[in-house]
Coordinates of C-alpha atoms in Angstrom, one line a residue:
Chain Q
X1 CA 123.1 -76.0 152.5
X2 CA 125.8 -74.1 154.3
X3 CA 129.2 -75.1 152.9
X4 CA 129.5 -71.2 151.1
X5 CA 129.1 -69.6 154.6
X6 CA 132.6 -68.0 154.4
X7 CA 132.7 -66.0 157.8
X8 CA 131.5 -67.2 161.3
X9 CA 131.5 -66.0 164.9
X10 CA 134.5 -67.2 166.7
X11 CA 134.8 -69.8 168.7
X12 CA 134.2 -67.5 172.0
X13 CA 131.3 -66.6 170.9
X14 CA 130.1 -69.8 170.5
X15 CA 131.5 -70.7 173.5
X16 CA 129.6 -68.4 175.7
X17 CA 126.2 -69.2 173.4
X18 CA 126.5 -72.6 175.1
X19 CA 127.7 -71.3 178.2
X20 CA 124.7 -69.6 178.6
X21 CA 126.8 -66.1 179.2
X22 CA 125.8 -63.7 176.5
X23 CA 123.1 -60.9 176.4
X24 CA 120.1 -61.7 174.9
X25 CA 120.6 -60.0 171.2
X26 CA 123.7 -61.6 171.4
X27 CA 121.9 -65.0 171.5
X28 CA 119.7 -64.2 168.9
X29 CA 122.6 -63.5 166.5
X30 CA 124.2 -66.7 167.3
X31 CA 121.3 -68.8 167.1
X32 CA 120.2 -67.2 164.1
X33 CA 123.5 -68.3 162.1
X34 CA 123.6 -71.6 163.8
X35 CA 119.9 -72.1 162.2
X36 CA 122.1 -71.3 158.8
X37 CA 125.4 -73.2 160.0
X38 CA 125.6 -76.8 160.7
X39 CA 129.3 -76.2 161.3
X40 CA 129.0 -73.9 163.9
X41 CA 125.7 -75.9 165.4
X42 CA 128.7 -78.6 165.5
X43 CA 130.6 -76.5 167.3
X44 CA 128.0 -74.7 169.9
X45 CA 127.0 -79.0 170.3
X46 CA 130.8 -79.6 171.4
X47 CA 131.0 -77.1 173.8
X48 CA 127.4 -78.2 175.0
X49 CA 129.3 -81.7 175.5
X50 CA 131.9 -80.1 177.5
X51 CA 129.3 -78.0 179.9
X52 CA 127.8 -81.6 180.2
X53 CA 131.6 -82.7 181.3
X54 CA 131.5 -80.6 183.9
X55 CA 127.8 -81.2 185.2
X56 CA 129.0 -84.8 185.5
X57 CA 132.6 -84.2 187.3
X58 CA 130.7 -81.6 189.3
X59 CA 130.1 -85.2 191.3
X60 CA 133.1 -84.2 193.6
X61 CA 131.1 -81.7 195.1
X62 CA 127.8 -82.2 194.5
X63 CA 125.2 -80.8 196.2
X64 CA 123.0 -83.3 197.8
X65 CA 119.2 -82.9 197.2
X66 CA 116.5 -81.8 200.4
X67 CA 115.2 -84.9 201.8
X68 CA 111.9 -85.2 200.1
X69 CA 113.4 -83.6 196.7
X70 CA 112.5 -86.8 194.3
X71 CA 109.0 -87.4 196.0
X72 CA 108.2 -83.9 195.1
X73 CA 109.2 -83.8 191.8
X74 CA 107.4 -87.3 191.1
X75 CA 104.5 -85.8 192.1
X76 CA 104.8 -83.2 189.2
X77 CA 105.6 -85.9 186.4
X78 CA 102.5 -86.5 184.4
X79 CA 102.0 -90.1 182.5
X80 CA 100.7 -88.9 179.5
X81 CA 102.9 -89.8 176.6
X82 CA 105.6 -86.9 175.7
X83 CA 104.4 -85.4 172.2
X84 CA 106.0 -86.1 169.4
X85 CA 107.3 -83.0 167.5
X86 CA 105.3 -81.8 164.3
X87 CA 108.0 -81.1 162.3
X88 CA 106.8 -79.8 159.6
X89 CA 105.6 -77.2 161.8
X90 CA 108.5 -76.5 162.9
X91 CA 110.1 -75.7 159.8
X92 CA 109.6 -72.5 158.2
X93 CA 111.3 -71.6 155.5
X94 CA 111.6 -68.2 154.8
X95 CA 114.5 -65.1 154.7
X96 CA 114.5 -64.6 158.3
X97 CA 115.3 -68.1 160.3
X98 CA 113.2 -69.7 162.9
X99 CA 114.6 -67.5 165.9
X100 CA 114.4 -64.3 164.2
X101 CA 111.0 -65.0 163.1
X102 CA 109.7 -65.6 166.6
X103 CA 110.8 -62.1 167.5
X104 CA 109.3 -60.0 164.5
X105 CA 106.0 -62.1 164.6
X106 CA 106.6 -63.9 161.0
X107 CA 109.0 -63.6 157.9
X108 CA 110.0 -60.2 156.0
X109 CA 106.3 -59.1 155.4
X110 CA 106.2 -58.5 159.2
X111 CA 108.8 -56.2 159.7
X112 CA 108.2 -52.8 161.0
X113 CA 110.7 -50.7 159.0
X114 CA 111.5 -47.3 160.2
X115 CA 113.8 -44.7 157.8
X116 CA 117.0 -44.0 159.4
X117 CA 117.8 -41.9 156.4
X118 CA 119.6 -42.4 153.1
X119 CA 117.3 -45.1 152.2
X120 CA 118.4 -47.5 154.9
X121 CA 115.7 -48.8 157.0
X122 CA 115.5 -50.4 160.8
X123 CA 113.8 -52.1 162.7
X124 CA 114.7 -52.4 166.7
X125 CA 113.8 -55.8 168.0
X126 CA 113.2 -56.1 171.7
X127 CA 115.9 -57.4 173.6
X128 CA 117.2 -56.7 177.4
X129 CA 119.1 -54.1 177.8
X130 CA 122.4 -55.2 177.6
X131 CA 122.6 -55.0 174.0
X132 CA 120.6 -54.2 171.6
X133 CA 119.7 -56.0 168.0
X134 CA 118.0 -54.7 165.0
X135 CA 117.0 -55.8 161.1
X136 CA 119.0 -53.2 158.9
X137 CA 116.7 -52.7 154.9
X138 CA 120.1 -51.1 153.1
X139 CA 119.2 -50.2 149.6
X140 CA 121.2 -52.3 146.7
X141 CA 124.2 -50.5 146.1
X142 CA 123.9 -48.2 149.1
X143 CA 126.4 -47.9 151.7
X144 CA 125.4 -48.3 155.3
X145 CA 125.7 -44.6 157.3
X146 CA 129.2 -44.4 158.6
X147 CA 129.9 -45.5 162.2
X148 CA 132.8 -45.9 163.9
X149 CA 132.0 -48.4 167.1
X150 CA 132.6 -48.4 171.4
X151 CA 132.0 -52.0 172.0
X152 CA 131.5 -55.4 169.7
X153 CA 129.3 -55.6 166.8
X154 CA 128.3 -58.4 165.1
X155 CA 126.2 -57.8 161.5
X156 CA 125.1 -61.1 159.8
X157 CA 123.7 -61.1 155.9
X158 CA 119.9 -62.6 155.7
X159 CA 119.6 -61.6 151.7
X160 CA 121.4 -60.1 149.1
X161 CA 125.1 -59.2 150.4
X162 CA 127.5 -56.2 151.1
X163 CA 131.3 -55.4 151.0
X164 CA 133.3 -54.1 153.6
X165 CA 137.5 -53.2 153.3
X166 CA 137.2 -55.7 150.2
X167 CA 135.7 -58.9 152.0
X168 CA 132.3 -59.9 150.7
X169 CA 129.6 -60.9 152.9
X170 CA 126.7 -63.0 151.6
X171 CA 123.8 -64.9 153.5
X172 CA 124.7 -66.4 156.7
X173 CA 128.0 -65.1 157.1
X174 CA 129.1 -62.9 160.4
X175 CA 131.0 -59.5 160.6
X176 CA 132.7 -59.3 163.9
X177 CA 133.7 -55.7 164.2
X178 CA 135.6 -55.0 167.5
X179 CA 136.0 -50.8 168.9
X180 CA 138.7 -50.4 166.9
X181 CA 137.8 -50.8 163.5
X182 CA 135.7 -48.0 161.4
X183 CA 134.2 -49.4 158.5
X184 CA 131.9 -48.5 155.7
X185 CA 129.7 -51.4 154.7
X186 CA 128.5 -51.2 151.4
X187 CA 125.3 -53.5 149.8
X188 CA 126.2 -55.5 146.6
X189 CA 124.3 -54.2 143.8
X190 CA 122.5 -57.4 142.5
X191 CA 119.9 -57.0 145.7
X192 CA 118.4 -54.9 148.7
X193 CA 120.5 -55.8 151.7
X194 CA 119.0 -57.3 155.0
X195 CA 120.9 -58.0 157.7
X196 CA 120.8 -58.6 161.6
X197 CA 123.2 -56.1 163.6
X198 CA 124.0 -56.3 167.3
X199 CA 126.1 -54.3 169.0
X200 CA 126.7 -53.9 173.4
X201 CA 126.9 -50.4 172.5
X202 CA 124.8 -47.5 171.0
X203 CA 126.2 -47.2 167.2
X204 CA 127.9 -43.6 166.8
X205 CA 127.2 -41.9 163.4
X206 CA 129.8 -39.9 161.8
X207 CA 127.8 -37.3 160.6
X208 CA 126.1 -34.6 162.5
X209 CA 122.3 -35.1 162.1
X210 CA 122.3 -38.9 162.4
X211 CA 124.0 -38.4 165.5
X212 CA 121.7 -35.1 166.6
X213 CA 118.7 -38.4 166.2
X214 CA 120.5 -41.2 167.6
X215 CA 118.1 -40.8 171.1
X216 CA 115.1 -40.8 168.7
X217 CA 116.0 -43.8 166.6
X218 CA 117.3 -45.9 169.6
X219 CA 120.7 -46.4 167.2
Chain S
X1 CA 132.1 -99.9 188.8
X2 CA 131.2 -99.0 184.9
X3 CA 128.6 -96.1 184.6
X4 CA 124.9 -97.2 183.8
X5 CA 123.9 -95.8 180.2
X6 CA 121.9 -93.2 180.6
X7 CA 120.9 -93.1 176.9
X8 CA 118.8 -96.6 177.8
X9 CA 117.0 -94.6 180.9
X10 CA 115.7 -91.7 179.2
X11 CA 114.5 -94.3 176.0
X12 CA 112.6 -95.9 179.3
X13 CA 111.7 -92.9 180.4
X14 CA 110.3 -91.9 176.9
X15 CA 109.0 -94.9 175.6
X16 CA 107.1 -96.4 178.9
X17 CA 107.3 -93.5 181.4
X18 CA 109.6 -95.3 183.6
X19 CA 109.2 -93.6 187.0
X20 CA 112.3 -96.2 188.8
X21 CA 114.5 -95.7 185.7
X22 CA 113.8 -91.6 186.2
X23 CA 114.7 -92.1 190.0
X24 CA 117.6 -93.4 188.5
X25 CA 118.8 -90.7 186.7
X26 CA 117.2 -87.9 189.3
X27 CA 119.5 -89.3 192.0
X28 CA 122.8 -89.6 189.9
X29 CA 122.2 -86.1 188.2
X30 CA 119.9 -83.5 190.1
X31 CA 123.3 -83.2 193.2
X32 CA 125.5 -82.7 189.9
X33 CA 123.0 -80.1 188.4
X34 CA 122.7 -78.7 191.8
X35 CA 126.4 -78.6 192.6
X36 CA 127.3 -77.5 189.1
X37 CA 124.9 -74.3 189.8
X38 CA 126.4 -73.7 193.2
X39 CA 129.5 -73.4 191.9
X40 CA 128.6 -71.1 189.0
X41 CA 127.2 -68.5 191.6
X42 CA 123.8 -69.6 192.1
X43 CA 122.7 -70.1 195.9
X44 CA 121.8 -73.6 197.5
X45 CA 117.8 -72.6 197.8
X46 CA 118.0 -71.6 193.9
X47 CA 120.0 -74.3 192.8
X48 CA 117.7 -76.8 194.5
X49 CA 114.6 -75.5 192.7
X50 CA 116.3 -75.1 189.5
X51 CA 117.8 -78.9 189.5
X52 CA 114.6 -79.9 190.0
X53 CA 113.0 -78.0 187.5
X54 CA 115.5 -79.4 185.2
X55 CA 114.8 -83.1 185.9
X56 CA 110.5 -82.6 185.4
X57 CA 112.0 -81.3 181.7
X58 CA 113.6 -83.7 181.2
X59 CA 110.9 -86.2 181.9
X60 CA 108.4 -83.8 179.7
X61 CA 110.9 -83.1 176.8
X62 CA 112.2 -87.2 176.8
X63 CA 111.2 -87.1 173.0
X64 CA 113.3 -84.4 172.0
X65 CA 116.5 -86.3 173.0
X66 CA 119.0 -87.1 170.4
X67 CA 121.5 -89.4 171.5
X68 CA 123.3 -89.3 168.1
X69 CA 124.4 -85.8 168.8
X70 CA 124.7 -85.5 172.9
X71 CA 124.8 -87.3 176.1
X72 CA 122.3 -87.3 178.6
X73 CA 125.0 -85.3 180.7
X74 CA 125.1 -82.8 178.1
X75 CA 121.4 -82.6 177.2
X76 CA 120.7 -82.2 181.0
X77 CA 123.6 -79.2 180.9
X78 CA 121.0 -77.6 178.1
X79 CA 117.9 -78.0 180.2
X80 CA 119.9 -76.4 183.1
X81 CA 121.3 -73.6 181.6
X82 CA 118.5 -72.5 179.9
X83 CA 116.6 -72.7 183.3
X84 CA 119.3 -70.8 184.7
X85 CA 119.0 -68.4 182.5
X86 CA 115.2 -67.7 182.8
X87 CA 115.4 -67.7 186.7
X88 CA 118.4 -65.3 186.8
X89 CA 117.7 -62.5 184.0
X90 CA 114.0 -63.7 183.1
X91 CA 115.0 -63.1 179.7
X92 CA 114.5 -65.7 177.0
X93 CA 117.4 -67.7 175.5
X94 CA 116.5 -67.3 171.4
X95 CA 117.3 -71.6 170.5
X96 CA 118.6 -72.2 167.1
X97 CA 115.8 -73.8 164.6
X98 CA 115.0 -77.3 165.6
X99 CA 116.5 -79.9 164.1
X100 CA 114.4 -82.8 165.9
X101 CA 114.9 -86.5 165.1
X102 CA 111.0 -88.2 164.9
X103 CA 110.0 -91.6 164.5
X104 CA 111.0 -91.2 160.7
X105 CA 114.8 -90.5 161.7
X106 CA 115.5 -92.5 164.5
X107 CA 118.8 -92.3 165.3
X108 CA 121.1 -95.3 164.2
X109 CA 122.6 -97.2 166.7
X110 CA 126.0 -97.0 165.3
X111 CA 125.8 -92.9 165.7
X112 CA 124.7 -93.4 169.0
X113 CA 127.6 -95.6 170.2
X114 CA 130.1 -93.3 168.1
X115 CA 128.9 -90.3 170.0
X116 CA 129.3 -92.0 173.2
X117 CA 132.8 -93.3 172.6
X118 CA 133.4 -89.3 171.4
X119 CA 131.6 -88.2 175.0
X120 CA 134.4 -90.5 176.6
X121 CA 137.5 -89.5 175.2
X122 CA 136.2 -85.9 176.5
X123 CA 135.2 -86.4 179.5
X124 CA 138.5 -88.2 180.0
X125 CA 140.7 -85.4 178.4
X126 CA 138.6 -82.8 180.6
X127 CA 139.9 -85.0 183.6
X128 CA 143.6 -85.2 183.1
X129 CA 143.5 -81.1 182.3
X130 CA 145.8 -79.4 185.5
X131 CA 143.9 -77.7 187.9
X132 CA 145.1 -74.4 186.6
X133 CA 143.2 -75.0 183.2
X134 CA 140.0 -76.7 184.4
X135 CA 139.8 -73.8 186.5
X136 CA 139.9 -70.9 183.4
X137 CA 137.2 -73.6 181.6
X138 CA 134.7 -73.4 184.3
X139 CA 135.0 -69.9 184.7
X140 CA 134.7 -69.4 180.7
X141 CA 131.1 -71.6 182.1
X142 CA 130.0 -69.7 184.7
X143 CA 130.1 -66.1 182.9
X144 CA 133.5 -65.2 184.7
X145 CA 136.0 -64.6 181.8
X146 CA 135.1 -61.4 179.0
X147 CA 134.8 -62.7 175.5
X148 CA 138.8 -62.1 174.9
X149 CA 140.2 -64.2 177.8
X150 CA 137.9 -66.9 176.5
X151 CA 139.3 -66.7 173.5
X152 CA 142.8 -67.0 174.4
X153 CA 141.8 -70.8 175.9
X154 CA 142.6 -72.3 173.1
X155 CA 143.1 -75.7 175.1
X156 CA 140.2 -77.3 175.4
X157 CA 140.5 -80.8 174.5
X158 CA 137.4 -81.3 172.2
X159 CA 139.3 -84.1 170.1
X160 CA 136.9 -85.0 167.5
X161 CA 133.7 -85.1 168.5
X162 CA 132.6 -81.8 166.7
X163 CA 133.3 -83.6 163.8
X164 CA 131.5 -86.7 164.8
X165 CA 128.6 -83.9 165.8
X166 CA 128.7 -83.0 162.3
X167 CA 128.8 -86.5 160.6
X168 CA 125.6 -86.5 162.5
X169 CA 123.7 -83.1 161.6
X170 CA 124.7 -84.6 157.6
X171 CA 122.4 -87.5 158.1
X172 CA 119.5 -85.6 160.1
X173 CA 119.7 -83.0 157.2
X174 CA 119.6 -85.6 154.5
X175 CA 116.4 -87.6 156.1
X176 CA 114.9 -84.3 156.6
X177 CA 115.0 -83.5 152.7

């Protein structure tokens, strides 16, 4: 299902999804290409092995429990037999994957688009503070509005694909783009473009009114 | 003194609500889980309430365990740093789509011991790591290295066992079809 995902997250990325060290829209991006990616769920799962290393060699100095610790938490087990996953429940095909979908409130049809301009459309997802994530609607053939970046974004394809400094991006696959790179993403033609973008910084727009509504649009 | 196999106490636990075999595992892991917060910041009031936490999910979320894909150590390192992260920033921690095992997929032995053999070889590479090294990997842990200085640790020994991991996801996909 996931052998033509050409681009992923790197590994410290991945890393600090298992460490448990990212902002939250960070999370959402990486669990959202792990949904697509059994390689890098293979990957997040080794570096879960190797937090779980250290919880058990944490034995040199671990902490001992307060007296009555087990009593108490005996008290709070119930014997009711643990439920058995409905899994077809849990599987719900669709553009968006399962953690994506838990933050708009269902698939595509639930999105709240707003106009940014130009034909590309947003929507902001809620997310802490420290970064910020969003759905981007860019029409087929339509370049993204130019920005330049302060801090790390990360934009990941969920239907049709774009182009950016001749590297193609299709579903599942992850453009890192570090401070010092501008770029000018453009969507493939065969498609509407949707993709998940987060960034730890507000985007900066090139151009003067995008940047004059920035505060408005939360970009 | 060879470990016990934890794997066989949380089946226990999950099939016959085992309260002796979750003592079991409550006094071998909640002072890790406690000590491993401790370490990563957290203080001793917090931790205590947190490894606790961890070890009532465990016995609630028993059925979710896959033992073809993680240890008990690691699944335990899950449960706590996701509690962790909901006592600390009371944000939530978006989880991948499931990929549970059910009664139709049980696990097959042979995956299980192969995963365990993997969990070995790691936990024994981790060990032998100088002091200097272990130290970077449990800060790259506990939130103390930016994204760049974890990515110049490029030694961390995790041998195969992302590709026994994967071996693994192939089989759950293939009964899930």
């Amino acid at each position: 299902m996931n052998d033509i995902i050409q681009h992923h997250p790197g590994d410290d990325l991945l890393l600090a999804y298992s460490a448990g060290t990212l902002p939250e829209a960070f999370n959402l991006m990486i669990a959202s290409h792990v949904s697509l990616c059994d390689q890098c769920r293979a990957a997040v799962e080794s570096f879960d092995a190797v937090g779980g290393v250290l919880v058990e060699q944490a034995g040199v100095d671990a902490a001992p429990m307060g007296t009555d610790a087990l009593n108490a938490v005996l008290d709070r087990l119930s014997d009711t037999p643990s439920l058995t996953p409905a899994r077809a429940a849990q599987r719900r095909p669709g553009v968006l994957p399962a953690p994506l979908q838990d933050y708009v409130g269902g698939d595509l049809e639930a999105v709240r688009w707003r106009p940014v301009g130009m034909g590309v459309r947003q929507a902001i997802l809620k997310t802490s503070d420290a970064a910020s994530a969003r759905l981007l609607h860019i029409p087929a053939g339509a370049a993204m509005p130019d920005h330049g970046h302060r801090g790390t974004e990360l934009t990941m394809v969920l239907q049709g694909a774009f182009v950016d400094e001749n590297e193609y991006f299709a579903r599942g696959d992850v453009e890192c783009a570090d401070p010092s790179i501008e770029h000018t993403p453009i969507a493939d033609v065969g498609a509407d473009c949707i993709c998940l973008a987060v960034t730890d910084a507000p985007l900066r727009f090139k151009s003067v009114l995008p940047r004059l509504l920035q505060p408005f649009f939360r970009i | 003194m060879s470990e016990p196999n934890w794997t066989i106490y949380v089946e226990r636990i999950r099939d016959h609500r085992d309260r002796d075999a979750f003592a079991a595992v409550f006094s071998h892991f909640a002072p890790r889980v406690k000590g491993f917060l401790i370490k990563g910041g957290a203080d001793a009031a917090m931790a205590e309430e947190c490894a606790q936490d961890v070890m009532v999910t465990l016995w609630n979320k028993a059925h979710l365990f896959d033992p073809s894909r993680a240890s008990v150590a690691t699944w335990i390192f899950t449960i706590a740093r996701n509690r962790r992260i909901d006592m600390l920033r009371k944000e939530r921690r978006p989880e991948p789509e499931d990929l549970n095992w059910g009664p139709d997929t049980e696990p097959d032995q042979a995956d299980i011991l192969a995963l365990q053999q993997e969990t070995d070889l790691l936990k024994s590479a981790v060990s032998k790591l100088p002091d200097a090294q272990r130290d970077l990997i449990e800060k790259a842990y506990f939130g103390d290295l930016s994204h760049r200085e974890i990515a110049a640790q490029t030694g961390l020994p995790l041998g195969t066992i992302k590709s026994r991991i994967r071996l693994a996801l192939d089989r759950l996909r293939h009964a899930m079809k």
